[in-house]
């Protein structure tokens, strides 16, 4: 088997996720058979609001007991979270240099309903790779494997509670940094809306 980096499918993944992809020029294998873990970037994206860091969380339907495979997790629409997330993104980034440039690319994710979390996250990943001009083939695991080579397995490495893959990131310009300073660990959209085509150079 050719070498591939093993990644989870995240919601608007953090900058460090794309640093891993950019710095490991090999195909991506997305984990779809893991047991869905709560309180991770699979359903959470952090953005920079006027009040500081803001977490946007995609609600999911509870499985019928036991563990649910990531590919079988359904998105919940009991609350109007899409409207809330889109309003939050607009409020946070409407004054950034490139939000209007990319706005129409992201709008469909908050206008139409998607049943499966995994599919939703994969479509966002494909868009983000295109906008960042990163060319990678994306495949999917066919079963769950506990162990992959440690230098290729990033399923647990990027987590809200454990910092950033690759160490502390170098600062870049953020809209509200004059209020709260540089905030690390945010979604790639924070970098993209602030720096546009230059985002890949930062990675």
GROMACS .gro file of C-alpha atoms in nm:
model
  203
    1UNK     CA    1   0.000   0.000   0.000
    2UNK     CA    2   0.131   0.344  -0.089
    3UNK     CA    3   0.191   0.570   0.208
    4UNK     CA    4  -0.111   0.778   0.305
    5UNK     CA    5  -0.179   1.013   0.594
    6UNK     CA    6  -0.470   0.898   0.809
    7UNK     CA    7  -0.699   1.181   0.913
    8UNK     CA    8  -1.043   1.221   1.070
    9UNK     CA    9  -1.313   1.414   0.886
   10UNK     CA   10  -1.346   1.745   1.073
   11UNK     CA   11  -1.598   2.030   1.053
   12UNK     CA   12  -1.418   2.335   0.904
   13UNK     CA   13  -1.088   2.186   1.026
   14UNK     CA   14  -0.830   2.388   1.220
   15UNK     CA   15  -0.525   2.542   1.054
   16UNK     CA   16  -0.298   2.267   1.195
   17UNK     CA   17  -0.498   2.004   1.003
   18UNK     CA   18  -0.405   2.169   0.674
   19UNK     CA   19  -0.046   2.218   0.787
   20UNK     CA   20  -0.025   1.839   0.819
   21UNK     CA   21  -0.169   1.793   0.470
   22UNK     CA   22   0.048   2.062   0.312
   23UNK     CA   23   0.369   1.933   0.470
   24UNK     CA   24   0.301   1.565   0.394
   25UNK     CA   25   0.262   1.552   0.015
   26UNK     CA   26   0.089   1.216  -0.003
   27UNK     CA   27  -0.269   1.090  -0.047
   28UNK     CA   28  -0.523   1.139   0.232
   29UNK     CA   29  -0.713   0.848   0.387
   30UNK     CA   30  -1.015   0.963   0.587
   31UNK     CA   31  -1.123   0.748   0.883
   32UNK     CA   32  -1.490   0.660   0.853
   33UNK     CA   33  -1.514   0.348   1.071
   34UNK     CA   34  -1.388   0.488   1.402
   35UNK     CA   35  -1.636   0.509   1.688
   36UNK     CA   36  -1.760   0.868   1.685
   37UNK     CA   37  -1.580   1.056   1.965
   38UNK     CA   38  -1.758   1.348   2.131
   39UNK     CA   39  -1.614   1.695   2.193
   40UNK     CA   40  -1.369   1.694   1.904
   41UNK     CA   41  -1.322   1.890   1.584
   42UNK     CA   42  -1.548   1.639   1.406
   43UNK     CA   43  -1.839   1.860   1.509
   44UNK     CA   44  -1.661   2.173   1.635
   45UNK     CA   45  -1.493   2.466   1.465
   46UNK     CA   46  -1.341   2.761   1.649
   47UNK     CA   47  -1.356   3.111   1.500
   48UNK     CA   48  -1.244   3.458   1.612
   49UNK     CA   49  -1.540   3.676   1.711
   50UNK     CA   50  -1.537   4.030   1.847
   51UNK     CA   51  -1.558   3.873   2.195
   52UNK     CA   52  -1.273   3.630   2.139
   53UNK     CA   53  -1.276   3.260   2.055
   54UNK     CA   54  -1.617   3.123   1.958
   55UNK     CA   55  -1.695   2.753   1.914
   56UNK     CA   56  -1.947   2.654   1.646
   57UNK     CA   57  -2.084   2.308   1.714
   58UNK     CA   58  -2.282   2.089   1.472
   59UNK     CA   59  -2.550   1.900   1.669
   60UNK     CA   60  -2.583   1.529   1.593
   61UNK     CA   61  -2.853   1.273   1.657
   62UNK     CA   62  -2.782   1.034   1.942
   63UNK     CA   63  -2.714   0.677   1.835
   64UNK     CA   64  -2.920   0.386   1.955
   65UNK     CA   65  -2.697   0.281   2.243
   66UNK     CA   66  -2.336   0.171   2.220
   67UNK     CA   67  -2.096   0.332   1.978
   68UNK     CA   68  -2.179   0.479   1.639
   69UNK     CA   69  -1.934   0.465   1.351
   70UNK     CA   70  -1.835   0.803   1.220
   71UNK     CA   71  -1.987   0.733   0.879
   72UNK     CA   72  -2.323   0.658   1.044
   73UNK     CA   73  -2.356   0.978   1.249
   74UNK     CA   74  -2.657   1.186   1.144
   75UNK     CA   75  -2.677   1.564   1.174
   76UNK     CA   76  -2.961   1.696   1.391
   77UNK     CA   77  -3.182   1.984   1.281
   78UNK     CA   78  -3.388   2.025   1.598
   79UNK     CA   79  -3.226   2.368   1.633
   80UNK     CA   80  -3.157   2.612   1.351
   81UNK     CA   81  -2.782   2.577   1.393
   82UNK     CA   82  -2.707   2.644   1.025
   83UNK     CA   83  -2.855   2.993   1.048
   84UNK     CA   84  -2.667   3.057   1.373
   85UNK     CA   85  -2.334   2.937   1.232
   86UNK     CA   86  -2.369   3.140   0.914
   87UNK     CA   87  -2.462   3.454   1.107
   88UNK     CA   88  -2.163   3.396   1.336
   89UNK     CA   89  -1.927   3.361   1.040
   90UNK     CA   90  -2.065   3.675   0.878
   91UNK     CA   91  -2.039   3.875   1.201
   92UNK     CA   92  -1.686   3.753   1.273
   93UNK     CA   93  -1.543   3.796   0.923
   94UNK     CA   94  -1.746   4.047   0.725
   95UNK     CA   95  -1.469   4.305   0.781
   96UNK     CA   96  -1.191   4.062   0.684
   97UNK     CA   97  -1.014   4.110   0.353
   98UNK     CA   98  -1.145   3.798   0.176
   99UNK     CA   99  -1.480   3.697   0.331
  100UNK     CA  100  -1.683   3.838   0.042
  101UNK     CA  101  -1.449   3.669  -0.205
  102UNK     CA  102  -1.528   3.323  -0.061
  103UNK     CA  103  -1.878   3.384   0.076
  104UNK     CA  104  -2.068   3.209  -0.204
  105UNK     CA  105  -1.847   2.899  -0.175
  106UNK     CA  106  -1.947   2.844   0.188
  107UNK     CA  107  -2.309   2.960   0.180
  108UNK     CA  108  -2.454   2.628   0.049
  109UNK     CA  109  -2.331   2.448   0.363
  110UNK     CA  110  -2.571   2.664   0.563
  111UNK     CA  111  -2.865   2.666   0.323
  112UNK     CA  112  -2.924   2.304   0.234
  113UNK     CA  113  -2.956   2.010   0.470
  114UNK     CA  114  -2.710   1.724   0.480
  115UNK     CA  115  -2.802   1.397   0.648
  116UNK     CA  116  -2.462   1.254   0.733
  117UNK     CA  117  -2.191   1.436   0.930
  118UNK     CA  118  -1.911   1.251   0.752
  119UNK     CA  119  -2.038   1.349   0.406
  120UNK     CA  120  -2.087   1.710   0.517
  121UNK     CA  121  -1.731   1.732   0.648
  122UNK     CA  122  -1.584   1.564   0.339
  123UNK     CA  123  -1.754   1.810   0.104
  124UNK     CA  124  -1.613   2.099   0.307
  125UNK     CA  125  -1.267   1.943   0.298
  126UNK     CA  126  -1.282   1.911  -0.080
  127UNK     CA  127  -1.382   2.276  -0.110
  128UNK     CA  128  -1.107   2.392   0.127
  129UNK     CA  129  -0.839   2.193  -0.056
  130UNK     CA  130  -0.952   2.355  -0.381
  131UNK     CA  131  -0.953   2.707  -0.234
  132UNK     CA  132  -0.607   2.650  -0.083
  133UNK     CA  133  -0.489   2.508  -0.417
  134UNK     CA  134  -0.369   2.189  -0.247
  135UNK     CA  135  -0.398   1.889  -0.480
  136UNK     CA  136  -0.440   1.558  -0.294
  137UNK     CA  137  -0.632   1.240  -0.367
  138UNK     CA  138  -0.880   1.164  -0.089
  139UNK     CA  139  -0.973   0.805  -0.004
  140UNK     CA  140  -1.165   0.639   0.276
  141UNK     CA  141  -1.087   0.359   0.518
  142UNK     CA  142  -1.266   0.033   0.441
  143UNK     CA  143  -1.256  -0.099   0.798
  144UNK     CA  144  -1.123   0.010   1.137
  145UNK     CA  145  -0.756  -0.042   1.211
  146UNK     CA  146  -0.624   0.044   1.553
  147UNK     CA  147  -0.265   0.092   1.445
  148UNK     CA  148  -0.105   0.272   1.155
  149UNK     CA  149   0.255   0.398   1.140
  150UNK     CA  150   0.275   0.674   1.402
  151UNK     CA  151   0.417   0.928   1.158
  152UNK     CA  152   0.113   0.884   0.932
  153UNK     CA  153  -0.170   0.850   1.186
  154UNK     CA  154  -0.323   1.187   1.284
  155UNK     CA  155  -0.660   1.060   1.410
  156UNK     CA  156  -0.587   1.166   1.769
  157UNK     CA  157  -0.313   1.425   1.715
  158UNK     CA  158  -0.535   1.726   1.646
  159UNK     CA  159  -0.775   1.778   1.934
  160UNK     CA  160  -0.925   2.085   2.108
  161UNK     CA  161  -0.770   1.980   2.439
  162UNK     CA  162  -0.423   1.874   2.329
  163UNK     CA  163  -0.284   2.172   2.141
  164UNK     CA  164  -0.167   2.170   1.781
  165UNK     CA  165   0.003   1.911   1.564
  166UNK     CA  166   0.355   2.029   1.492
  167UNK     CA  167   0.390   2.254   1.798
  168UNK     CA  168   0.283   2.612   1.854
  169UNK     CA  169   0.186   2.789   1.531
  170UNK     CA  170   0.340   3.117   1.422
  171UNK     CA  171   0.102   3.415   1.443
  172UNK     CA  172  -0.072   3.564   1.140
  173UNK     CA  173  -0.294   3.871   1.110
  174UNK     CA  174  -0.646   3.831   1.258
  175UNK     CA  175  -0.925   4.090   1.244
  176UNK     CA  176  -0.971   4.128   1.620
  177UNK     CA  177  -0.614   4.071   1.735
  178UNK     CA  178  -0.594   4.431   1.860
  179UNK     CA  179  -0.861   4.333   2.116
  180UNK     CA  180  -0.757   3.984   2.224
  181UNK     CA  181  -0.418   3.916   2.064
  182UNK     CA  182  -0.338   3.622   1.840
  183UNK     CA  183  -0.557   3.316   1.899
  184UNK     CA  184  -0.418   2.981   1.785
  185UNK     CA  185  -0.610   2.667   1.702
  186UNK     CA  186  -0.884   2.831   1.497
  187UNK     CA  187  -1.058   2.696   1.189
  188UNK     CA  188  -0.883   2.724   0.856
  189UNK     CA  189  -1.154   2.974   0.755
  190UNK     CA  190  -0.997   3.225   0.995
  191UNK     CA  191  -0.673   3.209   0.795
  192UNK     CA  192  -0.853   3.194   0.461
  193UNK     CA  193  -1.085   3.490   0.521
  194UNK     CA  194  -0.797   3.703   0.649
  195UNK     CA  195  -0.525   3.605   0.400
  196UNK     CA  196  -0.699   3.458   0.096
  197UNK     CA  197  -0.461   3.317  -0.168
  198UNK     CA  198  -0.164   3.374   0.063
  199UNK     CA  199  -0.298   3.115   0.311
  200UNK     CA  200  -0.107   2.826   0.155
  201UNK     CA  201   0.221   3.017   0.192
  202UNK     CA  202   0.153   3.041   0.567
  203UNK     CA  203   0.097   2.665   0.588
   0.00000   0.00000   0.00000
